[in-house]
CSV table of C-alpha atoms in Angstrom, one decimal:
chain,number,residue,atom,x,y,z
A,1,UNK,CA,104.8,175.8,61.1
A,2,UNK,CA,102.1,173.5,59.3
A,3,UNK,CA,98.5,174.8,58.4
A,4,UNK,CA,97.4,173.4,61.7
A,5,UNK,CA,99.6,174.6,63.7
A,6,UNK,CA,99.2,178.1,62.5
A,7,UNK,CA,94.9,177.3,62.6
A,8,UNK,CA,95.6,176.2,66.3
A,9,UNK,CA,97.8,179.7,66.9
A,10,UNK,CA,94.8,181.2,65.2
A,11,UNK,CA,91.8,180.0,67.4
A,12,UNK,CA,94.0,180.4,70.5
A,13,UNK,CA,94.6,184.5,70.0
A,14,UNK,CA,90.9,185.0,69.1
A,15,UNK,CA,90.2,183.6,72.6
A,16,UNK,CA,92.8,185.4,74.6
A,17,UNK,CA,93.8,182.8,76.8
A,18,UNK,CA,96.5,185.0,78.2
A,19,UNK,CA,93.5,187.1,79.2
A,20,UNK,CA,92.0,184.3,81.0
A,21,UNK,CA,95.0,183.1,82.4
A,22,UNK,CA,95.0,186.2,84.9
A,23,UNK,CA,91.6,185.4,86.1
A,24,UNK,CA,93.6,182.0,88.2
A,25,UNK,CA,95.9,183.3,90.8
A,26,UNK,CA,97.4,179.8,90.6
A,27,UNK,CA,98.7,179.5,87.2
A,28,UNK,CA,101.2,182.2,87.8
A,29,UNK,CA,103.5,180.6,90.3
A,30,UNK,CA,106.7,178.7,90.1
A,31,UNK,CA,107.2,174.7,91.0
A,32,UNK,CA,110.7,174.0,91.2
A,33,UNK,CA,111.3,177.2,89.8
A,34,UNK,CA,110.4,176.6,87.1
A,35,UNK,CA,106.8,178.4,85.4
A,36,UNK,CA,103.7,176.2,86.6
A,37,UNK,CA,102.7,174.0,83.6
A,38,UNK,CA,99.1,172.9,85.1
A,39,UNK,CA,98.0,169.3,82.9
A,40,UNK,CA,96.2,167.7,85.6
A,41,UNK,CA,92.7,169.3,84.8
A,42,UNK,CA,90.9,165.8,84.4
A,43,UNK,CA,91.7,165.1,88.2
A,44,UNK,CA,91.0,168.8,89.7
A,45,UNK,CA,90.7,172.2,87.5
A,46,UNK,CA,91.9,175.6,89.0
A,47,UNK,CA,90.0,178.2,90.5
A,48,UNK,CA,89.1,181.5,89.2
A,49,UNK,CA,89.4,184.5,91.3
A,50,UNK,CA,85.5,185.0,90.9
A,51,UNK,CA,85.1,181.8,92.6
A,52,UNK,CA,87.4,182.2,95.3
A,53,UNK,CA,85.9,186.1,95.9
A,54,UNK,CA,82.5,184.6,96.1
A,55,UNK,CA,83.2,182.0,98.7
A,56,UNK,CA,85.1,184.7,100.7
A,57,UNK,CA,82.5,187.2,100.7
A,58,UNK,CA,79.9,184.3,102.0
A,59,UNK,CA,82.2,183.7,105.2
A,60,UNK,CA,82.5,187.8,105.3
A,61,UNK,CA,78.9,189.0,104.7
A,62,UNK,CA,76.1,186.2,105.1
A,63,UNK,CA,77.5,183.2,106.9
A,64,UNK,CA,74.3,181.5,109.0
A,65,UNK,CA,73.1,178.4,108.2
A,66,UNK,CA,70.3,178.2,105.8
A,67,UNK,CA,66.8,178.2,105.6
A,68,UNK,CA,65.1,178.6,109.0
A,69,UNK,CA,67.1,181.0,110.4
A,70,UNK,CA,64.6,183.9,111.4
A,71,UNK,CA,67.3,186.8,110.9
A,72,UNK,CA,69.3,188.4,107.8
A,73,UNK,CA,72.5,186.6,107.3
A,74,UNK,CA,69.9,183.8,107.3
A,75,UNK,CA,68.1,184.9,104.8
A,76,UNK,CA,71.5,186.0,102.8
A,77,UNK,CA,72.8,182.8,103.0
A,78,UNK,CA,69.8,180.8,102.0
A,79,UNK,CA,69.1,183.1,98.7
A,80,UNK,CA,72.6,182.6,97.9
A,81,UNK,CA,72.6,178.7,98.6
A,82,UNK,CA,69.5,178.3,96.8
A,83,UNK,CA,70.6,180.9,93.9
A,84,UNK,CA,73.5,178.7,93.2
A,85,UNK,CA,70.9,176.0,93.0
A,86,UNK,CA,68.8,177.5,90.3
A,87,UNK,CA,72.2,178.4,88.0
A,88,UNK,CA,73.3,174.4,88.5
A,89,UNK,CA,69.6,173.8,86.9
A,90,UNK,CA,69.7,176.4,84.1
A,91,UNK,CA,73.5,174.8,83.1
A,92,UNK,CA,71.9,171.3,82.9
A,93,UNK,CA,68.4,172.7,81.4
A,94,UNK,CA,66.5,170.6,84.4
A,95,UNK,CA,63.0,171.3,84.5
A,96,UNK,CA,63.0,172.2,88.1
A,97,UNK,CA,65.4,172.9,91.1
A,98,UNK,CA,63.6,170.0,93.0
A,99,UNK,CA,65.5,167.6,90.5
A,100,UNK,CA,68.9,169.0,91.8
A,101,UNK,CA,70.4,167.2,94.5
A,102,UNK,CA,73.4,168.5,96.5
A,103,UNK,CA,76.0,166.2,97.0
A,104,UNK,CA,79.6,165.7,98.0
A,105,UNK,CA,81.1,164.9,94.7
A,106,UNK,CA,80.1,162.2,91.3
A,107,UNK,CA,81.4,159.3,94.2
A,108,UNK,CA,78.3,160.0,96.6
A,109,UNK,CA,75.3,161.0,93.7
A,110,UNK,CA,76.0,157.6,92.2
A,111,UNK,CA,75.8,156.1,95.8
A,112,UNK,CA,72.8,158.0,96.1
A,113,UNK,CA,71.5,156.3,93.3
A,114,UNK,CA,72.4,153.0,93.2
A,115,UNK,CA,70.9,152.9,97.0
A,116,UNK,CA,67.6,154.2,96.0
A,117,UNK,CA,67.5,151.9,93.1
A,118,UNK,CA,68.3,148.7,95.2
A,119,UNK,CA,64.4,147.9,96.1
A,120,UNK,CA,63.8,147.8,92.2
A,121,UNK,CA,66.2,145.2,92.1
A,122,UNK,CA,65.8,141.1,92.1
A,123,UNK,CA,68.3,138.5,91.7
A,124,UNK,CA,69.0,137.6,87.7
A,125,UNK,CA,68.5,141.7,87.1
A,126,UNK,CA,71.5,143.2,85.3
A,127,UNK,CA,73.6,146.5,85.8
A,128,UNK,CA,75.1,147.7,82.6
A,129,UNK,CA,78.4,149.9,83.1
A,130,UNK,CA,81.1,150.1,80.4
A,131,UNK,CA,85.3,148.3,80.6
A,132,UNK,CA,85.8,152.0,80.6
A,133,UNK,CA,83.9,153.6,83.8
A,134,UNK,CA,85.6,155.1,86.9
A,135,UNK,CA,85.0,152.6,89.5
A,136,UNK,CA,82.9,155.1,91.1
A,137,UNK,CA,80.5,154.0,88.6
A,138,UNK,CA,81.6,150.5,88.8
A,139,UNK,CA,81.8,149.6,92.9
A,140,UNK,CA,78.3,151.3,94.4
A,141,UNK,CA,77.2,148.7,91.5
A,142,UNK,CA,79.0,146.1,92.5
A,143,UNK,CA,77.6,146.6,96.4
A,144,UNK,CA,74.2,146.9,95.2
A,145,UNK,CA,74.5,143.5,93.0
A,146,UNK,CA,75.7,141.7,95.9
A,147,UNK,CA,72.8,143.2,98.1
A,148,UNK,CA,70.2,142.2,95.7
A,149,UNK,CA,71.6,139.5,93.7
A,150,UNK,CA,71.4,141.6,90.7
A,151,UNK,CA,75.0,141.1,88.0
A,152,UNK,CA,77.2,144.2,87.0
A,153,UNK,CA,78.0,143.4,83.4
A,154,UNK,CA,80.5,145.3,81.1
A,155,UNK,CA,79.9,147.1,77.8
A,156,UNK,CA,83.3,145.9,76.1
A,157,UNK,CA,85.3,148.9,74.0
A,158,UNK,CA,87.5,148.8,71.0
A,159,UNK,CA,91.3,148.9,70.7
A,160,UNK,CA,91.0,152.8,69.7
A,161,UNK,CA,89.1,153.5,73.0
A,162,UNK,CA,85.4,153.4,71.6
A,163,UNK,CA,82.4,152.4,72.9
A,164,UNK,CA,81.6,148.9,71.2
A,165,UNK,CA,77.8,149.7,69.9
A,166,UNK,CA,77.5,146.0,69.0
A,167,UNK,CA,78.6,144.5,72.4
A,168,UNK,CA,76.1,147.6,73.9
A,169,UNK,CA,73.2,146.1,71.7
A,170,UNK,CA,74.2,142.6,72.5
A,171,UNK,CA,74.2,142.9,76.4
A,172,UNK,CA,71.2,145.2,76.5
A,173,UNK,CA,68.0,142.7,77.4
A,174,UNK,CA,65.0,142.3,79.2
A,175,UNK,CA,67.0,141.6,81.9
A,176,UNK,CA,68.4,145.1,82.2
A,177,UNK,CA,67.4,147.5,84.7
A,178,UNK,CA,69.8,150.2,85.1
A,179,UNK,CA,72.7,151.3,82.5
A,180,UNK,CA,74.9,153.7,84.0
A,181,UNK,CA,77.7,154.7,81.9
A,182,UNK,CA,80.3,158.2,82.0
A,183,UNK,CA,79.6,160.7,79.0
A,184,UNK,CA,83.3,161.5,78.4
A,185,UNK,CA,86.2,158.9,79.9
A,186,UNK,CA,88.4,160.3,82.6
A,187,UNK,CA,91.5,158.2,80.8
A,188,UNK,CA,90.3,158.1,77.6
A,189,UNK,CA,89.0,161.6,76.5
A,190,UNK,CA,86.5,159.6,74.5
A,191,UNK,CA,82.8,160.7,74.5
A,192,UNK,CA,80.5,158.4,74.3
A,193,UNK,CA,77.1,158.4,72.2
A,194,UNK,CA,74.9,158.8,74.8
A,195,UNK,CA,72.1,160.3,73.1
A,196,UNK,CA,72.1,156.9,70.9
A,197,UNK,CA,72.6,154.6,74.4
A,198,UNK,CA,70.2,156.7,76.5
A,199,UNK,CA,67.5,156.2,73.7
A,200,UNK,CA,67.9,152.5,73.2
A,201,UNK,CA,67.9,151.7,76.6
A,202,UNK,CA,64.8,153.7,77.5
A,203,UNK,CA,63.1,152.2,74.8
A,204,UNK,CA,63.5,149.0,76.7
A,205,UNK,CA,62.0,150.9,80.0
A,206,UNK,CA,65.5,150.7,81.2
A,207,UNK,CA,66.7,153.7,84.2
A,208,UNK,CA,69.3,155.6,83.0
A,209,UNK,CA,72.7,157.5,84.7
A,210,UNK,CA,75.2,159.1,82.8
A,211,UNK,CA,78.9,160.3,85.0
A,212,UNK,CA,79.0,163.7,83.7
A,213,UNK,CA,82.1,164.5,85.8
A,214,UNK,CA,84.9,164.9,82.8
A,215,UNK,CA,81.9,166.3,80.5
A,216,UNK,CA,81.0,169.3,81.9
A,217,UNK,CA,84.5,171.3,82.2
A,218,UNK,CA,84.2,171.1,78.1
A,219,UNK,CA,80.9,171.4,77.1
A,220,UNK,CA,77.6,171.9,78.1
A,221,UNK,CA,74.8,169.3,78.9
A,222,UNK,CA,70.9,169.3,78.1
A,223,UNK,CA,70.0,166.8,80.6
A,224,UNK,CA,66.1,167.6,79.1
A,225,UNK,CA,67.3,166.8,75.4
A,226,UNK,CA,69.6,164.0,76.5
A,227,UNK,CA,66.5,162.7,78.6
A,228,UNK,CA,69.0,160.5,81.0
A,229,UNK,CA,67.0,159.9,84.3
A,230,UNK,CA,70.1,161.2,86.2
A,231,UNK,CA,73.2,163.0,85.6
A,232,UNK,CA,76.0,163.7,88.0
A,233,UNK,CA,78.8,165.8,88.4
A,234,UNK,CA,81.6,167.0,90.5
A,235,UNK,CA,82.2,170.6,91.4
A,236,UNK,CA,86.1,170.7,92.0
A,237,UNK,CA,86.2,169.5,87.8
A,238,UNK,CA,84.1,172.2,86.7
A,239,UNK,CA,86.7,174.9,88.5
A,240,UNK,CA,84.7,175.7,91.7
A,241,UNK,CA,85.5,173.8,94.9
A,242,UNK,CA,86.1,170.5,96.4
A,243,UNK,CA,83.1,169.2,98.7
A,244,UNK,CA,80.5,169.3,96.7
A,245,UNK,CA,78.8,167.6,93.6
A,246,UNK,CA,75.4,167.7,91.5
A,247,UNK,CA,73.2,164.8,91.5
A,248,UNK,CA,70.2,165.4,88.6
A,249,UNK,CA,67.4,163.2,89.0
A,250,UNK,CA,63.9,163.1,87.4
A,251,UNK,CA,61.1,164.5,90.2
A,252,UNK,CA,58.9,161.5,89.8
A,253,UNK,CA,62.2,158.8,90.3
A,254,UNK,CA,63.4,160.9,93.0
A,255,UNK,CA,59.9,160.7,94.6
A,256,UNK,CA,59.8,157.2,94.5
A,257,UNK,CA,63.4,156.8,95.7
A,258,UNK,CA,64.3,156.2,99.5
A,259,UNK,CA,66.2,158.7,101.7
A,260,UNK,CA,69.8,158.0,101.4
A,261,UNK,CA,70.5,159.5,104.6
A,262,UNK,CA,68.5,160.5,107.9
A,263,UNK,CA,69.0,163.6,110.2
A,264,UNK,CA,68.0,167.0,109.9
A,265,UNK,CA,66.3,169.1,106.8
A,266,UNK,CA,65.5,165.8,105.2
A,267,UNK,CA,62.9,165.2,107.3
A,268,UNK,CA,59.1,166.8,107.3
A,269,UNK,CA,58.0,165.1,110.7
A,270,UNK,CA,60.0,163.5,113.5
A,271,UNK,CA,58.2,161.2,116.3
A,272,UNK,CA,59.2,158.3,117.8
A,273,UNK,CA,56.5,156.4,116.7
A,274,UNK,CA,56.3,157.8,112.5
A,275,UNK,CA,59.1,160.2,111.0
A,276,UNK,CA,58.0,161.6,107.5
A,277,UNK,CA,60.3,163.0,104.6
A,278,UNK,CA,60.5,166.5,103.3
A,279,UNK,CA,59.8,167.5,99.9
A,280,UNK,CA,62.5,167.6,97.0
A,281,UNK,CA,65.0,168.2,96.9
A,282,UNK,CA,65.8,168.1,100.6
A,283,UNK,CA,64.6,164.5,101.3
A,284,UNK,CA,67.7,163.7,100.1
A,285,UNK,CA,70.3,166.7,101.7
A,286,UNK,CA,70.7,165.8,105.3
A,287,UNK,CA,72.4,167.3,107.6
A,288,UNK,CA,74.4,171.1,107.4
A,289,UNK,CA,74.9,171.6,103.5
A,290,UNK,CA,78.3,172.4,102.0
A,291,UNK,CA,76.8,176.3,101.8
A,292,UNK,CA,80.0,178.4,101.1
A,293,UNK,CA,81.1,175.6,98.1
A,294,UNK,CA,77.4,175.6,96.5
A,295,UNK,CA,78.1,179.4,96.5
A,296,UNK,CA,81.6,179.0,95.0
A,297,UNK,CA,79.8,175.9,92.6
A,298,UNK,CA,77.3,178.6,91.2
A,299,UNK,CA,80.1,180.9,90.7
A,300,UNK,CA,82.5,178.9,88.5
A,301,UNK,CA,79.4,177.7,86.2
A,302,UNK,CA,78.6,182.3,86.1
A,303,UNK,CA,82.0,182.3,84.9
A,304,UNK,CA,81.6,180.1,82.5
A,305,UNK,CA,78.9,181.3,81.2
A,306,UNK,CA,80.1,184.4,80.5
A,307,UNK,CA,83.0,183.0,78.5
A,308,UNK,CA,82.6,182.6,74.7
A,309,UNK,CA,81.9,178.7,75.0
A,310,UNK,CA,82.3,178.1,71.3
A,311,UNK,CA,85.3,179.6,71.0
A,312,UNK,CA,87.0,177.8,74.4
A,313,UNK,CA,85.8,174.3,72.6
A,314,UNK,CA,87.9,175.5,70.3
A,315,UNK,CA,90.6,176.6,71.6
A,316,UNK,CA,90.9,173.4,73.7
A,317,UNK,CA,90.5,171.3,70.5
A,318,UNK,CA,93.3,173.4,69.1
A,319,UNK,CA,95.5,172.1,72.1
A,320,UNK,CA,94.8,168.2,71.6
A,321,UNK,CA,95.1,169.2,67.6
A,322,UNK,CA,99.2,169.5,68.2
A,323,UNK,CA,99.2,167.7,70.9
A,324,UNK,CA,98.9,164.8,68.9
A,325,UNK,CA,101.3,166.3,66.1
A,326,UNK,CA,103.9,165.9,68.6
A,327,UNK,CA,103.5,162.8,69.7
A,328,UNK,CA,106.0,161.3,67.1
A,329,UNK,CA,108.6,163.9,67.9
A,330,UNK,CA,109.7,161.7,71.4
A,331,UNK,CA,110.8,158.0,70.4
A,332,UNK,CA,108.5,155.3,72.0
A,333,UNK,CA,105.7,157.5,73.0
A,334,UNK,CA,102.0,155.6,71.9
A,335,UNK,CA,98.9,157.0,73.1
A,336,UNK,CA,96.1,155.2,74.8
A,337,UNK,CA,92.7,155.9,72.9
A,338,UNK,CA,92.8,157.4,69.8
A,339,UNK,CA,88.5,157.9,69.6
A,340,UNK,CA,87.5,159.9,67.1
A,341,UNK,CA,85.0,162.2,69.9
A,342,UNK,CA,87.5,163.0,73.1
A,343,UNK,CA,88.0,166.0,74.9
A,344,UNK,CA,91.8,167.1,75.4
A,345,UNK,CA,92.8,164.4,77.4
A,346,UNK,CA,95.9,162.6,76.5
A,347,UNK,CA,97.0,159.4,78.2
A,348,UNK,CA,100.4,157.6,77.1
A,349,UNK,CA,102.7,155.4,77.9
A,350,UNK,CA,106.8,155.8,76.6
A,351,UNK,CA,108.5,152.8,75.8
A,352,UNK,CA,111.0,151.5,78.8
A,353,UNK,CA,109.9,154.4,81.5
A,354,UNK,CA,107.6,153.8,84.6
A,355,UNK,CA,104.2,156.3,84.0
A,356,UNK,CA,105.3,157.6,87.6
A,357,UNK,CA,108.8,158.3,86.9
A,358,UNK,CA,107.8,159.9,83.9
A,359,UNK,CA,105.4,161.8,86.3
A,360,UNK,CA,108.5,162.8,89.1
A,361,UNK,CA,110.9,164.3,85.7
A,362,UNK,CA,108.1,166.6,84.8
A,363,UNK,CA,107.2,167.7,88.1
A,364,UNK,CA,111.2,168.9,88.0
A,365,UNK,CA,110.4,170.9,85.0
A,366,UNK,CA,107.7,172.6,86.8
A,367,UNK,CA,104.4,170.1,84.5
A,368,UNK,CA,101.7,168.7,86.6
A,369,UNK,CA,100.4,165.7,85.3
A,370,UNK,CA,98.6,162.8,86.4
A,371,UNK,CA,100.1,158.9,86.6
A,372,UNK,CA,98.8,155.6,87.7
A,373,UNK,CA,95.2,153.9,87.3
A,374,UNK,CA,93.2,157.0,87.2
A,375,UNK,CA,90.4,154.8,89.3
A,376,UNK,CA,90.0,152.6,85.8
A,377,UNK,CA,91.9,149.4,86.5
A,378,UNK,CA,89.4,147.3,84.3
A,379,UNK,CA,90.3,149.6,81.5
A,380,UNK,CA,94.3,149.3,82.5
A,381,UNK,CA,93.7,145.6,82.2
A,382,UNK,CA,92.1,146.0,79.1
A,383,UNK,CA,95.4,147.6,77.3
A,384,UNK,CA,97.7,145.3,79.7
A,385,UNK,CA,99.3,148.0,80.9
A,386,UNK,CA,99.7,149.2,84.8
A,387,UNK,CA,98.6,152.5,84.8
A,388,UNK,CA,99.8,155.6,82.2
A,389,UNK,CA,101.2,158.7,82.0
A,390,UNK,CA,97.8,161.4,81.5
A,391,UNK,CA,97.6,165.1,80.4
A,392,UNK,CA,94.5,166.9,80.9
A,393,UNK,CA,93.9,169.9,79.0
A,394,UNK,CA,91.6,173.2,79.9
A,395,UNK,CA,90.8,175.9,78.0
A,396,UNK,CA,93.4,178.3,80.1
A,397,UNK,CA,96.3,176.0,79.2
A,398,UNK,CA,98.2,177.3,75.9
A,399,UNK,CA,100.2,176.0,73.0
A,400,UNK,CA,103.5,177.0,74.7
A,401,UNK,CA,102.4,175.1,77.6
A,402,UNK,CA,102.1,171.9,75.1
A,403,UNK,CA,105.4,172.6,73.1
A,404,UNK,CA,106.8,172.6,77.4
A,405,UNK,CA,105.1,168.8,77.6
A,406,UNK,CA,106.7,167.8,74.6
A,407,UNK,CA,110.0,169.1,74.8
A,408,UNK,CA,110.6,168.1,78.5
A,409,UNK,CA,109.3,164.7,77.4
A,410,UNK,CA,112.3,164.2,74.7
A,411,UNK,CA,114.9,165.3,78.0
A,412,UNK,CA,113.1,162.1,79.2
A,413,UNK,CA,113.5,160.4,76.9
A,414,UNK,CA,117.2,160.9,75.6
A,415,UNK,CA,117.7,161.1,79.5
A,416,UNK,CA,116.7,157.3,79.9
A,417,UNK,CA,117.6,155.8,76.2
């Protein structure tokens, strides 16, 4: 064993994954009996048991619907509803739970958005995304550019997988309006400067979004220090549930924004003649709420923060760290991105196999991993390949679980050569 294999061994006992591990019920079954081998984090992360308690004990003790109910679940479920609210703002460091918006997932908050944008926008405006967004950050543009005769145009990246900082400062004009761009790539790993982006473009009085969906499972964000005019998210990546999403958006922006949607609790005043909107941050939450998954949201983020996070960046960078030393152990394997910033995310193609057959062999090993476009075809198109193969890592995987990847890759391999 090299010195950084025996480092990664290292970091990995001092966290106690194995510890962790029996927090998700999940992780301990069989698939095709063989032991689950769960790399398909970037798409959907597991649940623990903390979440999955919490959402139980809402349907058991305190389901009502929230806010005007005049009785005690009532009031149960709306301290809980808006209690998960308050620990989604202290995780971003928002300055107020008015500028947290519930949503169902990353897809809608940028929808959101781009919609209330759309009256800011004039024909010969431009949208800058990046090659390497998810179209969820690429289509609401697209929609809203066709509406308003604005132009989506595309930051270009490098052969490694990088941001290209001098196409950024190239395109970046007085005809810019919005740049909306994802902090971490859901194919790449790569993290992008957005601290350097964010700055440049507000310089230029530019509105700002940043896709924080593959960011937050791996580190925290200071929305207040990244001072990005919204950020968005998706529960079901940050290990709490499916339905529902974070949309962060500066009060006064928000203020100035549109309704996205109309029906009840968005509304202050109805009458057939004048309806009026409520406050913030309900103006923009119409309609029943996704109450028990806000709960299970506010959950997952208390579990997190009562992990060392330190030590799980670590831990995860320890699994990327041989990862990629044993990459040149199977024949024809070549990664796609190489940046030097990326969270454990490992897309890769193998020399004469399909990314989905490669994706059907490891399933029969019992490893879970992701193939296709991953929602990026620009960025597929970009490498001139159809889709890839993609492992994404969390910080409960372990180093067995990689030597597993790597060793059923090479029965792939052999299998097909």
């Amino acid at each position: 064993m090299n010195d950084l294999s025996m480092a990664s061994t290292a970091t990995q006992k001092a966290f106690d994954v194995q510890a962790i591990r029996r927090d998700f019920p999940i992780l301990s079954q069989q698939v095709n009996g063989k032991p689950l081998v769960y790399l398909d984090n970037g798409a959907s992360a597991q649940k623990p048991r903390s979440v999955l308690d919490a959402m139980d004990r809402y349907y058991r003790e305190m389901h009502s619907n929230v806010h005007r109910g005049a009785h005690t679940l009532g009031d149960r479920a709306t301290a809980a509803f808006e209690g998960a609210r308050e620990t989604v703002r202290s995780f971003l460091n928002a300055g107020s739970t008015r500028e947290i918006i519930w949503t169902k997932g990353t897809t809608e908050a940028i929808n959101l958005v781009a919609n209330g944008l759309a009256p800011k926008l004039k024909a010969g405006d431009e949208i800058l995304v990046s090659h390497m967004e998810h179209h969820a950050n690429i289509v609401p543009w697209q929609m809203i550019a066709e509406r308003t005769g604005a132009k989506v145009v595309p930051i270009q990246v490098t052969p490694a997988g990088e941001l290209d900082l001098e196409s950024f400062d190239r395109l970046l004009s007085d005809r810019t309006r919005v740049l909306a761009i994802t902090h971490v790539s859901n194919v790449l790993g790569t993290i992008n400067p957005v601290n350097e982006l964010v700055g440049k473009a507000k310089a230029r009085g530019v509105i700002t979004l940043l896709d924080g969906a593959q960011a937050v499972p791996h580190f925290q964000p200071d929305v207040q220090a990244l001072d990005c005019d919204f950020y968005v998210f998706s529960s079901h990546k940050l290990f709490g549930p499916t339905g529902i999403g974070v949309l962060y958006g500066k009060a006064a922006l928000l203020e100035d924004m549109p309704p996205y949607q109309g029906g009840g609790e968005m509304i202050e005043r109805v009458s057939f003649e004048r309806t009026t909107w409520n406050v913030l941050p309900y103006k923009f939450e119409a309609g029943t709420p996704a109450i028990a998954e806000a709960v299970g949201l506010g959950a997952a983020i208390d579990y997190l923060n009562g992990l060392d996070r330190p030590a799980m960046e670590a831990a995860e960078n320890a699994l990327m760290v041989r990862a990629n030393q044993l990459v040149e152990t199977v024949p024809g394997m070549s990664i796609i991105g190489t940046a030097k910033q990326k969270v454990p995310v490992m897309s890769f193609k193998i020399e004469g196999l399909h990314p989905s057959d490669v994706g059907t062999l490891l399933d029969q090993q019992g490893i879970a991993i992701r193939t296709g476009h991953h929602c990026a075809m620009p960025l597929m198109d970009f490498y001139g390949v159809p889709g890839t193969a993609r492992a994404s890592f969390a910080f409960y995987n372990t180093l067995d679980e990689v030597e597993q990847l790597f060793t059923a890759l090479q029965k792939i391999q052999r299998l097909f050569a």
